Tab-separated table of C-alpha atoms and ligand atoms in Angstrom:
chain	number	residue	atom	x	y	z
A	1	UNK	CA	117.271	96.034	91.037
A	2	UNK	CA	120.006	95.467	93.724
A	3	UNK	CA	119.040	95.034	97.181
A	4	UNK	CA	121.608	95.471	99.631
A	5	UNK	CA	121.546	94.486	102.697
A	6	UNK	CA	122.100	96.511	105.636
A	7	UNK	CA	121.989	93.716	108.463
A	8	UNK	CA	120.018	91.046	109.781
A	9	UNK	CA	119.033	89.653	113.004
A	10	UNK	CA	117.854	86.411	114.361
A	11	UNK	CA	114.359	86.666	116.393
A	12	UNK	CA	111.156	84.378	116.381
A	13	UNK	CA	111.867	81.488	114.248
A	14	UNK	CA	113.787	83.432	111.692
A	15	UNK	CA	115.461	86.585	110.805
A	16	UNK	CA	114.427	90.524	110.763
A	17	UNK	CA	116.980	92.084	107.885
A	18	UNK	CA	116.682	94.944	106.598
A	19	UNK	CA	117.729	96.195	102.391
A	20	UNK	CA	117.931	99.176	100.885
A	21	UNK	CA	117.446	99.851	97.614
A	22	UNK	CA	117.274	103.424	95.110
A	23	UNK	CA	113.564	103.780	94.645
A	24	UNK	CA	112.201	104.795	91.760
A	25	UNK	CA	109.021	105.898	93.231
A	26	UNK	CA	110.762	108.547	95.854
A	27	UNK	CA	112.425	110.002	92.493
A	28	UNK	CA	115.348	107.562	92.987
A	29	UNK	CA	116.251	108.458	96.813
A	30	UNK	CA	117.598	105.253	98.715
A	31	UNK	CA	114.964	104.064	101.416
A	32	UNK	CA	115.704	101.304	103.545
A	33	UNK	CA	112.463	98.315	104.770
A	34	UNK	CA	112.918	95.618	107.273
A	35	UNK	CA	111.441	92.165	106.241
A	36	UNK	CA	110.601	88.965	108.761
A	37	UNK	CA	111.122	85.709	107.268
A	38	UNK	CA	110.101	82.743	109.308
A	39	UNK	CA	111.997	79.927	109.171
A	40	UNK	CA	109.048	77.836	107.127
A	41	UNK	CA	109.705	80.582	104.250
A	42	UNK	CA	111.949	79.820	100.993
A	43	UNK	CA	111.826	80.303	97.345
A	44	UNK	CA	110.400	77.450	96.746
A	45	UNK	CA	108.009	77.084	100.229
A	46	UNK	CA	106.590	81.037	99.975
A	47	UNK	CA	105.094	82.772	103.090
A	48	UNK	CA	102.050	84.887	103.178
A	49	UNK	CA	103.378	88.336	104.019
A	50	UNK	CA	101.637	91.266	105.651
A	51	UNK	CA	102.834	94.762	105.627
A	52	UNK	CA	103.640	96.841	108.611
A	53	UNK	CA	102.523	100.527	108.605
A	54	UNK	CA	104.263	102.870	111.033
A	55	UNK	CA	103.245	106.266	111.956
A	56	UNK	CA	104.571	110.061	111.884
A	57	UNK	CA	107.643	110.317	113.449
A	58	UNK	CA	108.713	106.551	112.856
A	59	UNK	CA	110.365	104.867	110.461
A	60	UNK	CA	111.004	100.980	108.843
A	61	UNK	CA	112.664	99.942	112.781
A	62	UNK	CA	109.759	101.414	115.094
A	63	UNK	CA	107.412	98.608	114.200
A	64	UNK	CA	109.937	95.415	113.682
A	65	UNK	CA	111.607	97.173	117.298
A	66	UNK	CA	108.732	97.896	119.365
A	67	UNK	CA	105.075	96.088	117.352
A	68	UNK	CA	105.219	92.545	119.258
A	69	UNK	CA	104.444	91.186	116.032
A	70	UNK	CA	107.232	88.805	115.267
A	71	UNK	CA	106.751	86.167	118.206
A	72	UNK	CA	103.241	85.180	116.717
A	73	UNK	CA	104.366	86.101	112.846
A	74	UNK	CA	107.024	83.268	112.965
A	75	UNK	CA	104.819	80.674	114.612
A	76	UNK	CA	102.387	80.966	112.016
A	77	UNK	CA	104.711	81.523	109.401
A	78	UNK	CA	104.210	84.946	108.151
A	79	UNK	CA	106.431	87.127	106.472
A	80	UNK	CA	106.583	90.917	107.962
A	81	UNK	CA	107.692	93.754	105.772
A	82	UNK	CA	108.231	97.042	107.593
A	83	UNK	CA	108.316	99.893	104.949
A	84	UNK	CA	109.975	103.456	106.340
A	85	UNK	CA	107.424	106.329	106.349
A	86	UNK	CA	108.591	108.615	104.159
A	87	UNK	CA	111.252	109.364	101.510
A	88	UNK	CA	114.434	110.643	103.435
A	89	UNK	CA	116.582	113.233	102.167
A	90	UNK	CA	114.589	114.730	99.377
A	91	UNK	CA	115.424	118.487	100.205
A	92	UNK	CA	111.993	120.170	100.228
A	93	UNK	CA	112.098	123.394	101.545
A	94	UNK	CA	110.450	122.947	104.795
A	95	UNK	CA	110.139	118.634	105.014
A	96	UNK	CA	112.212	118.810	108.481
A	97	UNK	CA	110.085	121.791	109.880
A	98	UNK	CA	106.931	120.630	111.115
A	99	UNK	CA	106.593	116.357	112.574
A	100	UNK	CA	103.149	116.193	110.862
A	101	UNK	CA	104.541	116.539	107.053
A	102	UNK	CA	107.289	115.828	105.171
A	103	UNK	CA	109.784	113.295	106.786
A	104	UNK	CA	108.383	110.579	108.855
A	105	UNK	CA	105.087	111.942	107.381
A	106	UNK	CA	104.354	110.337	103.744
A	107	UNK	CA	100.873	109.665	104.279
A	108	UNK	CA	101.059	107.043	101.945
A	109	UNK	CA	99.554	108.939	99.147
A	110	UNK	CA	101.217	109.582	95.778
A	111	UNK	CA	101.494	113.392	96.219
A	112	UNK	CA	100.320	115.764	92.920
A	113	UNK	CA	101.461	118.961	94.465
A	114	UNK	CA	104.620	120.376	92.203
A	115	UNK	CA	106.612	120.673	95.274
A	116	UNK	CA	106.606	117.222	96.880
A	117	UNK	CA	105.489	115.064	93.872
A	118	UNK	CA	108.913	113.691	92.394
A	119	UNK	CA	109.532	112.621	95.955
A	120	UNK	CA	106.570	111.814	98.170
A	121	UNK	CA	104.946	108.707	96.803
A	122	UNK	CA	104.503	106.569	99.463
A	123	UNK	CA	101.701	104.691	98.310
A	124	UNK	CA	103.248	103.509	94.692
A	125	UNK	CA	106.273	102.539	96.724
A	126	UNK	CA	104.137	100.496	99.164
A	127	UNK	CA	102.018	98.969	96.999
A	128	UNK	CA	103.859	98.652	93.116
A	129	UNK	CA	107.263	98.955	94.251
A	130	UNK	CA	108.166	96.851	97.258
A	131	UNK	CA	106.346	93.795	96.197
A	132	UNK	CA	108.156	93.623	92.979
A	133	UNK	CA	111.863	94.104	94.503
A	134	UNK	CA	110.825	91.473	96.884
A	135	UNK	CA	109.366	89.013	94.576
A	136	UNK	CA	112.165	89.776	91.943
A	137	UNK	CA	115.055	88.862	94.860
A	138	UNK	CA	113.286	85.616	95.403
A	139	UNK	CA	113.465	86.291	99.316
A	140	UNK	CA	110.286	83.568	99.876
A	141	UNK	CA	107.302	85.885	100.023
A	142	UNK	CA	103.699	84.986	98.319
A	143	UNK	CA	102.022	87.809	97.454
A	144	UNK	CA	99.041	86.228	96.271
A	145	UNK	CA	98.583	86.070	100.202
A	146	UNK	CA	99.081	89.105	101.420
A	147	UNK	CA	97.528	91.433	104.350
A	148	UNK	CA	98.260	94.959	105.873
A	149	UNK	CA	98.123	96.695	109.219
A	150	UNK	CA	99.485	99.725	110.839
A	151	UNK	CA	99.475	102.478	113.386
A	152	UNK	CA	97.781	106.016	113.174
A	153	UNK	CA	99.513	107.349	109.870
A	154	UNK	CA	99.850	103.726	108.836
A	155	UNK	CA	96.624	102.581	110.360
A	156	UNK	CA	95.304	105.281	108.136
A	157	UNK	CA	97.703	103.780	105.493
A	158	UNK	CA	96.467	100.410	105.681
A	159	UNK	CA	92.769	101.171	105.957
A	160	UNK	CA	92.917	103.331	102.760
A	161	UNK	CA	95.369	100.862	100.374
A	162	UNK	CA	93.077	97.914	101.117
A	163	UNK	CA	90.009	99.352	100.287
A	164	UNK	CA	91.690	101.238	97.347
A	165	UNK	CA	92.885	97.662	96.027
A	166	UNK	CA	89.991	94.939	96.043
A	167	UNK	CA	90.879	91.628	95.640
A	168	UNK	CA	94.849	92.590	96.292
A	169	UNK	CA	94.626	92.013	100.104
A	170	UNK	CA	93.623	89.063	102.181
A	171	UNK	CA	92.702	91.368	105.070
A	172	UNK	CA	93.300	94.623	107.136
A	173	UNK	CA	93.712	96.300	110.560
A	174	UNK	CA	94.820	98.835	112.549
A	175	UNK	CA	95.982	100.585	115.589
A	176	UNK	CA	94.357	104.065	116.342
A	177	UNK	CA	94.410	104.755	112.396
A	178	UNK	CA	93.003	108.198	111.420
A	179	UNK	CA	90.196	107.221	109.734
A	180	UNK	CA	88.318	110.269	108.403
A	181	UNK	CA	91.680	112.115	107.493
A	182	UNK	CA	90.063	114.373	104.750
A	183	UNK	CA	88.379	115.893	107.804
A	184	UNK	CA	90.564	115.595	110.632
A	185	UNK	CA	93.420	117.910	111.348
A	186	UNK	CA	96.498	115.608	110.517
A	187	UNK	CA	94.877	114.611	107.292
A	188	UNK	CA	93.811	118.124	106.012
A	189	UNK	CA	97.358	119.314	106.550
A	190	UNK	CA	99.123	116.555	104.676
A	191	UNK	CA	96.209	116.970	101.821
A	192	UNK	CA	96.169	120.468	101.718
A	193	UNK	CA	100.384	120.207	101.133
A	194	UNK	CA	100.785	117.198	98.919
A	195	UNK	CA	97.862	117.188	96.688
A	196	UNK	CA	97.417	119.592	94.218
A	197	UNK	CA	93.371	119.962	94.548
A	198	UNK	CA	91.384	122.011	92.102
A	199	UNK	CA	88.008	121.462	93.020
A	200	UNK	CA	86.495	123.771	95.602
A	201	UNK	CA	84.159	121.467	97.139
A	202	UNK	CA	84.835	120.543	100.710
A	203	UNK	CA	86.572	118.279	101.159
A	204	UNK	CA	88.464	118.317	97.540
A	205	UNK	CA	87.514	115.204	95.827
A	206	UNK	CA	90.939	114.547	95.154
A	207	UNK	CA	91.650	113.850	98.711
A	208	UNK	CA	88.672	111.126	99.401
A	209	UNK	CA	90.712	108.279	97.311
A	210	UNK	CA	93.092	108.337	100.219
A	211	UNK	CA	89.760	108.634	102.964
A	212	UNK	CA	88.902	105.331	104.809
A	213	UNK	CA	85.723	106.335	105.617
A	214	UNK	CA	84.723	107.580	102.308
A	215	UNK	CA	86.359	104.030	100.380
A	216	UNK	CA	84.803	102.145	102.777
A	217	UNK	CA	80.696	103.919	102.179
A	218	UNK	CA	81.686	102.778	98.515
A	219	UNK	CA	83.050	99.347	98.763
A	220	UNK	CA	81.466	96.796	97.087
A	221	UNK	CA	81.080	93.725	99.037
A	222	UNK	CA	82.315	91.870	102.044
A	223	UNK	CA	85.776	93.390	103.761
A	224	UNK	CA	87.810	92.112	106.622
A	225	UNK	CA	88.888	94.742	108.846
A	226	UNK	CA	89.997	94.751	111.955
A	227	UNK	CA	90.449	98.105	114.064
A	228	UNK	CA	91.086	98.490	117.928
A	229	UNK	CA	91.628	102.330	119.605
A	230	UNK	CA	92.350	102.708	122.567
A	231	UNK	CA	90.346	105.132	124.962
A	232	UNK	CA	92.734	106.986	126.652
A	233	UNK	CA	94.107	107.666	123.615
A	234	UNK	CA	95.576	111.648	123.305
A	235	UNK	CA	94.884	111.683	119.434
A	236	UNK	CA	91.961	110.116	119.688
A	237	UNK	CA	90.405	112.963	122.483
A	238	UNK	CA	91.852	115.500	119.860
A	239	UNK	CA	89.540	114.309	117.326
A	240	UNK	CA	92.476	112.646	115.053
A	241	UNK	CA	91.515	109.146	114.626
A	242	UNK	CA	87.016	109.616	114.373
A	243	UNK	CA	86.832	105.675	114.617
A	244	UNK	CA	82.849	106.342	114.649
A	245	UNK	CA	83.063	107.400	111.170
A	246	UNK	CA	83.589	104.139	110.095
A	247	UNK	CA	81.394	102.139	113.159
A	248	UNK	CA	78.692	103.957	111.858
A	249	UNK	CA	78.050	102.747	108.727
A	250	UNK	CA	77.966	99.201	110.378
A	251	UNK	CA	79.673	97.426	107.253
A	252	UNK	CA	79.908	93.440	107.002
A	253	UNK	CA	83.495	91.983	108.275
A	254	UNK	CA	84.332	95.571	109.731
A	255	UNK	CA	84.784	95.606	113.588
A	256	UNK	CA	86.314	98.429	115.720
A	257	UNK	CA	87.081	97.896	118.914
A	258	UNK	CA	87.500	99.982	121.469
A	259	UNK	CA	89.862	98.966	124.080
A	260	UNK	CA	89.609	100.498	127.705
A	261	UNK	CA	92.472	102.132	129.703
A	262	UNK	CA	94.620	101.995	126.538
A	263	UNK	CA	96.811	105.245	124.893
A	264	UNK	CA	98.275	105.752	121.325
A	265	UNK	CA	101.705	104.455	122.037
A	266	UNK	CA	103.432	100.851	121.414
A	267	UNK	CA	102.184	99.530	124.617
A	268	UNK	CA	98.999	99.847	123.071
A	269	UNK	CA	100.077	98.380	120.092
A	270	UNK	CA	102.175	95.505	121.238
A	271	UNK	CA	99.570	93.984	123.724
A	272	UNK	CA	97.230	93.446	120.910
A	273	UNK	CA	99.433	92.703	117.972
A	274	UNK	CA	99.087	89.030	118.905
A	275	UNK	CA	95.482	88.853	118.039
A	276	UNK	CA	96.089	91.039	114.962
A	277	UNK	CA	98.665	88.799	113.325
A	278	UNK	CA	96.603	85.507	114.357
A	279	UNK	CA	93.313	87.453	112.759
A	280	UNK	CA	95.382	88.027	109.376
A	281	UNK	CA	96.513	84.385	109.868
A	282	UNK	CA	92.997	82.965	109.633
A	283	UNK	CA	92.410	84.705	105.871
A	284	UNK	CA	96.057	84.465	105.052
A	285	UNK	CA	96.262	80.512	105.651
A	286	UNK	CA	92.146	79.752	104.946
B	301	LIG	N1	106.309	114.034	118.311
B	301	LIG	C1	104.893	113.992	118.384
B	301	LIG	C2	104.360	112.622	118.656
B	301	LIG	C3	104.638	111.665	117.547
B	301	LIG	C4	103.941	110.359	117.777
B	301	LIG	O1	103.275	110.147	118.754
B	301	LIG	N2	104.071	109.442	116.819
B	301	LIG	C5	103.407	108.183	116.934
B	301	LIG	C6	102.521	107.987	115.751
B	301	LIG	S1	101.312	109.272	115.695
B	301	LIG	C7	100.464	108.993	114.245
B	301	LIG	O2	100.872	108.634	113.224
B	301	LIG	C8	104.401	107.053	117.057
B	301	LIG	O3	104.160	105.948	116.660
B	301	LIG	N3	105.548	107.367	117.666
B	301	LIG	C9	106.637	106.430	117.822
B	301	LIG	C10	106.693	105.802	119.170
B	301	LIG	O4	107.670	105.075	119.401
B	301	LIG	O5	105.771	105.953	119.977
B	301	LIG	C11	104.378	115.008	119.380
B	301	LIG	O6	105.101	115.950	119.573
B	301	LIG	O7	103.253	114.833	119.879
């Protein structure tokens, strides 16, 4: 696989740059990530690495841009990889329509549905792909420390691939994630359109694999999860996000915090990606 680079900027102790590559998980479509090295990180000197989720509308520059998470990344020596959203150009009838689905709207899921499944496999990207182009272009990334956050989409994103994976992840948080999306409006759309569901019970059982809330009832064992909404949040009023789904079943190493005055946007996100970064630094470097 050829990475090619696409540019690269100095901030924190290191450099954000960002590759492209043709993915063979979006059905061979070119999709561009950004990855933070910190200055500590080489071949042979790896850095933990934890993965950046962005939400619907974004793509692999809103969080490296806007996420305060760099500052605090490079002076504890963490790698950031910001994946895009979505696959880009795929020509699905209808993926520029609607900013809930299609592009800027993978849902990190795999989809099943005939119409988006070459395509829309954000998850296998995420997960299989990205690590392996990384760790085969010797960039200085240890994956056998490695954490994930993210925002809303992504929040939902990082909830659901970490409890999906034990073992895989050091630790999780998120932003506002939707955590009960197999019952929350954002969620059922993106379900009802990418995965092809034949069971009639509600909701399908084919869309709880990618439900936070239903993962987390049946996790085995301790987690470390992180989550902070904010409770001025728009989303969150609209009955997107349901962070009491998963306060309620008052799991070991889960806390959700809800943080006054705050909305859904990157002000939000930036004022407490600090403490974020330093919690997945304390499992990351233990
Ligand atoms: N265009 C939408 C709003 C889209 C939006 O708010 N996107 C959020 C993520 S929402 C959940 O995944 C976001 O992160 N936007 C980027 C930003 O820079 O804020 C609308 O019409 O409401």
């Amino acid at each position: 696989m050829t990475l090619e680079k696409v540019s690269s900027n100095r901030v924190s102790t290191g450099y954000l740059t960002k590759y492209k590559f043709p993915s063979t998980s979006l059905g061979g479509l070119s999709t561009q990530f950004n990855i933070f090295l910190p200055s500590s990180a080489s071949a042979s000197s790896p850095a933990p690495v934890l993965f950046y989720l962005a939400g619907l509308t974004c793509n692999e520059d809103t969080g490296a841009q806007k996420g305060g998470l760099l500052n605090t990344a490079g002076k504890e020596g963490i790698a950031v990889v910001f994946p895009d959203t979505s696959p880009r150009g795929a020509g699905v009838e209808g993926e520029d329509d609607d900013w809930q689905l299609g592009t800027g709207a993978g849902f990190y899921l795999n989809a099943t549905a005939e119409k988006w499944k070459k395509h829309y496999n954000m998850y296998d990207l995420v997960v299989k792909e990205l690590p392996e182009v990384i760790k085969e272009a010797n960039l200085g990334v240890d994956f056998s420390r490695w954490s994930i956050t993210g925002h809303s989409m992504g929040g939902h994103g990082a909830l659901s691939i970490y409890l999906k994976n034990p073992g895989s992840f050091k630790s999780a948080s998120a932003f506002a994630p939707a955590c009960n999306p197999s019952r929350t409006p954002w969620g059922i759309n993106a379900f009802t359109n990418y995965l092809d569901a034949k069971t009639r019970s509600s909701p399908p059982s084919e869309w709880l694999p990618y439900d936070s809330t239903h993962l987390l009832q049946n996790y085995q064992g301790e987690s470390n999860i992180l989550i902070d909404v904010g409770s001025e949040d728009d989303f969150l009023k609209k009955g997107q996000l349901e962070p009491q789904a998963i306060s309620s079943l008052n799991k070991k190493g889960v806390e959700v915090r809800m943080q006054d005055g705050f909305d859904h946007s990157y002000y939000f996100i930036s004022t407490f990606a600090p403490e974020h970064v330093e919690y997945h630094a304390k499992f990351l470097k233990a």
